[in-house]
Coordinates of C-alpha atoms and ligand atoms in Angstrom, one line a residue:
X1 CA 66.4 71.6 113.0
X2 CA 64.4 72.8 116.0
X3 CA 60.5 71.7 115.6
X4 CA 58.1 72.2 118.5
X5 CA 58.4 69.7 121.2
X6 CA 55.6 67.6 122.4
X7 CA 54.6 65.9 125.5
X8 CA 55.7 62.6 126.4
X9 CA 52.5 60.6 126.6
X10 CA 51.5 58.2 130.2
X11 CA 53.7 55.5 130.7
X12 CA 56.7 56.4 127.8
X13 CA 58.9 57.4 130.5
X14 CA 58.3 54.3 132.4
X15 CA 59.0 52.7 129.0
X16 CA 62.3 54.5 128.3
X17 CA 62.8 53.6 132.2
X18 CA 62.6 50.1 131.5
X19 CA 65.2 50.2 128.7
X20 CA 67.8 52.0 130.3
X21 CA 67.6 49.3 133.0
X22 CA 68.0 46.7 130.7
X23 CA 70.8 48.6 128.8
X24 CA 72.3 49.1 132.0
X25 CA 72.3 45.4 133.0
X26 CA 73.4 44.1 130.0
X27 CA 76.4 46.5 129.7
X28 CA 76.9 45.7 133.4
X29 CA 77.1 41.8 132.6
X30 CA 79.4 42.3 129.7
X31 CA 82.3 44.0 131.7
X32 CA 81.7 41.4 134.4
X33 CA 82.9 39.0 131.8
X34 CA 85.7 41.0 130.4
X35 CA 85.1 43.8 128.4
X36 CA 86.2 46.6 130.1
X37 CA 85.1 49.0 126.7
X38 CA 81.5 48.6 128.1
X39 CA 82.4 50.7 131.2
X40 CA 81.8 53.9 128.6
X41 CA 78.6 52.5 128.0
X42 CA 77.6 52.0 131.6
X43 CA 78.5 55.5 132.0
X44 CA 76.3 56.7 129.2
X45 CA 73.3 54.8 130.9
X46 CA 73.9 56.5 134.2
X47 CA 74.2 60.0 132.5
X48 CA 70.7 59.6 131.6
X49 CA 69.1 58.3 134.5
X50 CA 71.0 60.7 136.6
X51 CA 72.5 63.8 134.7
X52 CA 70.5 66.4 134.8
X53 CA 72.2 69.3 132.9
X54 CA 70.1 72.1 132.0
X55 CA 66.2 72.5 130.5
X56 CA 66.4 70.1 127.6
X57 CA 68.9 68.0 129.1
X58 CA 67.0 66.2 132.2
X59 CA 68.1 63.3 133.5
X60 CA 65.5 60.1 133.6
X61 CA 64.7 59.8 137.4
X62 CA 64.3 62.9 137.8
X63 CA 61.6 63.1 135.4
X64 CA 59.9 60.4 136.8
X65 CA 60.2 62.2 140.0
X66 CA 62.1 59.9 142.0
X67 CA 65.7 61.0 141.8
X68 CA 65.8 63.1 144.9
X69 CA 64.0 60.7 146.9
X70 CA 65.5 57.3 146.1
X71 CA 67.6 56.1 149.5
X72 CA 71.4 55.5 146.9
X73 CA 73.2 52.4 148.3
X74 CA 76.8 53.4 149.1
X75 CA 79.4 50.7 148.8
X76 CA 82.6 52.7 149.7
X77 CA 84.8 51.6 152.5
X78 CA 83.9 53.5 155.8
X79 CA 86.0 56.5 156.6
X80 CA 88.9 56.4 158.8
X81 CA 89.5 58.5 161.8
X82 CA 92.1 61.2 161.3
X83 CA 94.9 59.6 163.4
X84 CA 94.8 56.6 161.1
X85 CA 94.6 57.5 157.2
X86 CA 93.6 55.3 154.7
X87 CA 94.6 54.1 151.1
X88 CA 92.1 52.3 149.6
X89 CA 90.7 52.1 146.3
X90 CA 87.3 54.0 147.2
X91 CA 84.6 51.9 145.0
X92 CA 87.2 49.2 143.7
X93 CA 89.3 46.9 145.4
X94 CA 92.7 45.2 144.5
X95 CA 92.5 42.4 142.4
X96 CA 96.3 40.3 142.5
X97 CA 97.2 37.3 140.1
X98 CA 99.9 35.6 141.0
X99 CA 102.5 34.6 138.1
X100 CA 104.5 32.1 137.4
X101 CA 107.8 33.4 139.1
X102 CA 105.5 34.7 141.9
X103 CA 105.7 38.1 140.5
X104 CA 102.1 38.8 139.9
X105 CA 100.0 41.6 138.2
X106 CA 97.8 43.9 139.9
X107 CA 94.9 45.3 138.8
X108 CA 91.9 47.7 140.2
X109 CA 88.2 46.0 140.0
X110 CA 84.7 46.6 141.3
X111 CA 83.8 45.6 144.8
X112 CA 80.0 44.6 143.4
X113 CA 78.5 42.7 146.6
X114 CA 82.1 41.6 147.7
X115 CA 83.0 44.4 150.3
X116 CA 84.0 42.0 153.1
X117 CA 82.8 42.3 157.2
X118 CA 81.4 45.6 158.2
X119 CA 77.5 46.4 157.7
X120 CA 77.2 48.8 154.7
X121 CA 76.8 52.7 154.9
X122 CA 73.2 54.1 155.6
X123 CA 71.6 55.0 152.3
X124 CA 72.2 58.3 151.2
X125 CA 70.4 61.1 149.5
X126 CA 70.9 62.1 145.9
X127 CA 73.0 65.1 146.2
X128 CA 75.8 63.6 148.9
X129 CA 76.0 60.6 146.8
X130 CA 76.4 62.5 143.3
X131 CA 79.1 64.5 144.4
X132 CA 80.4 63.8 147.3
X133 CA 84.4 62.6 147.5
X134 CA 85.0 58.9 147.2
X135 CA 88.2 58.7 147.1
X136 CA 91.1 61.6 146.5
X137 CA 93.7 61.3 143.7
X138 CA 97.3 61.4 144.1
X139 CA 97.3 65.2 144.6
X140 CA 94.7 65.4 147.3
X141 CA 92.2 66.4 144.8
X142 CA 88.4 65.0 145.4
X143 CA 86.7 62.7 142.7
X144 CA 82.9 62.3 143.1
X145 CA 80.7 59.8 141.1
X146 CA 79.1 62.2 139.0
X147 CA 83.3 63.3 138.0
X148 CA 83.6 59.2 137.2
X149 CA 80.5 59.4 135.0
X150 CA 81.0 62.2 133.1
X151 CA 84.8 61.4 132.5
X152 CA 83.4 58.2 130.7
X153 CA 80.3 59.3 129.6
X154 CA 81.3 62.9 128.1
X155 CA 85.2 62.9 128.0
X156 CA 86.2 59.4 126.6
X157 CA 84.5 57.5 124.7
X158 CA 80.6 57.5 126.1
X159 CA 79.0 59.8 123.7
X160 CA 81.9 62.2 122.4
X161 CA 86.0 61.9 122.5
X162 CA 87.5 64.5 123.9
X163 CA 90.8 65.9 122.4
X164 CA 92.1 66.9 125.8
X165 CA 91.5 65.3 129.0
X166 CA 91.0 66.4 132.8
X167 CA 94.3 66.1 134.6
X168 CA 92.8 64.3 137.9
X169 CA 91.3 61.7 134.9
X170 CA 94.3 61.1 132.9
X171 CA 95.5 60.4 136.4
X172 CA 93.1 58.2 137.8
X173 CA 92.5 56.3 134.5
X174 CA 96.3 55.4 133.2
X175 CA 97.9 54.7 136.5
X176 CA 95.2 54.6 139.5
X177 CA 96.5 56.1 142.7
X178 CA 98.9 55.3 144.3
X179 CA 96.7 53.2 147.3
X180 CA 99.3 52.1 150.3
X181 CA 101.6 54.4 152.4
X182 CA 103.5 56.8 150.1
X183 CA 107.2 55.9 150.3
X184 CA 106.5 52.2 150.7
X185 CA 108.7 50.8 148.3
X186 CA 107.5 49.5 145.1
X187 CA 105.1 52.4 143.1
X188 CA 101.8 50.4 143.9
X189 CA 99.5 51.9 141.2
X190 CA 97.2 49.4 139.4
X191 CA 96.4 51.1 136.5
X192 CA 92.9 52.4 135.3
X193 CA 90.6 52.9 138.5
X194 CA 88.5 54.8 136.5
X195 CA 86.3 52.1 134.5
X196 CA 85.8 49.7 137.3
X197 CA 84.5 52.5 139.7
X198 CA 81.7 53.6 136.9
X199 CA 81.1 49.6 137.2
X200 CA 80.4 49.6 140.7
X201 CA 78.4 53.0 140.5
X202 CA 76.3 51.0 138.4
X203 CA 75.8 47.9 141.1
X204 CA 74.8 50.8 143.2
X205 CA 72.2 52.0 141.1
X206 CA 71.3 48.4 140.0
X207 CA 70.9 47.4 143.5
X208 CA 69.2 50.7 144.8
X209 CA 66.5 50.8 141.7
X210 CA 65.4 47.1 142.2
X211 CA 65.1 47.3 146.5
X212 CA 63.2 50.6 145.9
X213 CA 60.8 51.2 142.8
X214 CA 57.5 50.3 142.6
X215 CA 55.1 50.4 140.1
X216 CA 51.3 53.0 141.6
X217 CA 48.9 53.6 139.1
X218 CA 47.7 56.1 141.6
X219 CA 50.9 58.3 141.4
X220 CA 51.3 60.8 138.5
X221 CA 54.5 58.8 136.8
X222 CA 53.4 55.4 137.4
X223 CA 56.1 54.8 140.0
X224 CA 56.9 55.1 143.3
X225 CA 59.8 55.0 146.0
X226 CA 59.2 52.2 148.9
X227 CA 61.0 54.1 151.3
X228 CA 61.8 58.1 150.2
X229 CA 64.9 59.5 151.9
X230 CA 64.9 63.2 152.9
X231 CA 66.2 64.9 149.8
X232 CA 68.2 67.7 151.7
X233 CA 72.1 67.0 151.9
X234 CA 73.3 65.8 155.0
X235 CA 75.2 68.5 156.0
X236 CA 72.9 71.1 155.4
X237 CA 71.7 72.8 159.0
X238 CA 68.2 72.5 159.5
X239 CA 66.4 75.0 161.8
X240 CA 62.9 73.7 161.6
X241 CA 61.3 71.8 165.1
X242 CA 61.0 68.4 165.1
X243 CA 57.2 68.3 164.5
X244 CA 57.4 71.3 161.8
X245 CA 57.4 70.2 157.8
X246 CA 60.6 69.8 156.5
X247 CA 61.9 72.4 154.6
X248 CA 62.8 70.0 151.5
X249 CA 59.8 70.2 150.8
X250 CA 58.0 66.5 151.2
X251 CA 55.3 66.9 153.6
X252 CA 56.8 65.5 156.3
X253 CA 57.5 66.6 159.5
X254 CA 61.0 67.4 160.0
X255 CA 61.5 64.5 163.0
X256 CA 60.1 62.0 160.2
X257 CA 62.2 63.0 157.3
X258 CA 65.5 65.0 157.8
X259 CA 65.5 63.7 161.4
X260 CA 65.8 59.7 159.5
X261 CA 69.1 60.7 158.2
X262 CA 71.6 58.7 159.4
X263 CA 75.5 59.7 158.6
X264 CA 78.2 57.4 156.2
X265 CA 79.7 54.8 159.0
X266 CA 83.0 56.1 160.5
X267 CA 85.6 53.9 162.1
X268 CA 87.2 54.4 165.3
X269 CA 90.5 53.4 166.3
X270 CA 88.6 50.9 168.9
X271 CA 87.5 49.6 165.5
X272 CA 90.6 49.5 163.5
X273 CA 92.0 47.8 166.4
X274 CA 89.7 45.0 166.5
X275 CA 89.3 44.3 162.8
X276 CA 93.7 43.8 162.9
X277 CA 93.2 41.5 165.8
Ligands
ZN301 ZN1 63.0 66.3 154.3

């Protein structure tokens, strides 16, 4: 079945764009109203705007040449410092319902905009946001985004059904993790943290596509990024002077691009202290 592939014509990417962002939306609104099935169809719209695995397999923003420079909103709770861990649900919070004998249910749900007091992370660049840890599962092990969305997307239900899943997923999608101090009485896992974090990876996209595309007929796809973030991770050591181009490659000098990074918000005891008071 292979024929010979042809080029996409002007503006059919910013067409398939516009889909996916509909697609996206709709699915979004849908589990916002209760049907936690379309969480494998979020994650099927964020594998194509952002999976890019392999020649014929190239993710959507980073054909129209905007995936590495799009600043990604980060919703997760800031870190804590090492003296004080935390247990928290990384992109979902608790939600509790009381019951009728006061013994409630519990149950893991986005954070959308609802991630209460402290001033959001700085945005980050693609790579640290992809795969970065959000949260670790019960046996220390790291769970990135991209691991969320292609759980969903590829493992379970997205696109394919997997005979055999991940251990870290099976994990994280029957019973959560377990979120307060180990050893503190009842097991507090909330079930499946899984479909709700996908949810909120899609908020994050939602949020970060509508604050930051816009449409130039002078640039090659169409589209452009209002403000383009340095496209270099974080935590890679850069060498070059302040007024030399930076070496990922943008045109910028080094001072004006790498030099704008800014790192995830990190709490200090100080802090901790005066958010308990
Ligand atoms: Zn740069």
């Amino acid at each position: 079945m292979s024929g010979k592939r042809v080029q996409r014509r002007d503006g059919e990417l910013l067409a398939a764009l516009r889909d996916q962002r509909e697609l996206l939306r709709n699915a979004g609104e849908r589990y916002d109203g209760g049907s936690d099935a379309e969480a494998k169809n979020l994650a099927v719209r964020l594998r194509v705007l952002l999976h890019d695995g392999g020649r014929n397999n190239r993710s959507l923003l980073g054909q129209l040449k905007i995936k590495e420079n799009l600043p990604y909103l980060d919703t997760t709770p800031a870190e804590h410092p090492p003296e004080a861990p935390s247990f928290h649900g990384g992109l979902c919070m608790v939600h509790a319902t009381l019951g009728p004998e006061g013994a409630g249910s519990s149950r893991y749900v986005p954070v959308l905009d609802k991630r209460a007091s402290l001033p959001p992370h700085p945005p980050q660049a693609f790579v640290d946001w992809w795969s970065n840890r959000v949260i670790s599962d019960d046996q220390g092990r790291p769970v990135s985004r991209r691991d969320f969305v292609l759980w969903l997307a590829d493992q379970d239900g997205g696109a394919h059904v997997d005979g055999a899943i991940g251990e870290t997923y099976a994990g994280l999608a029957r019973e959560g993790i377990a979120i307060f101090q180990p050893g503190a009485g009842d097991d507090p896992r909330f079930k499946d943290l899984v479909a709700p974090s996908v949810r909120q990876i899609a908020f994050e996209i939602e949020k970060t596509l509508d604050a930051q595309l816009i449409d130039d007929s002078e640039a090659d796809t169409g589209l452009r990024v209002k403000a383009p973030i340095c496209s270099l991770s974080i935590n890679e050591t850069v060498s070059a002077g302040r007024n030399d181009p930076c070496p990922c490659g943008s045109g910028r000098k080094a001072k004006r691009c790498f030099g704008m990074r800014q790192p995830r918000r990190r709490l200090t005891l100080g802090d901790l202290h005066a958010e308990a008071a």
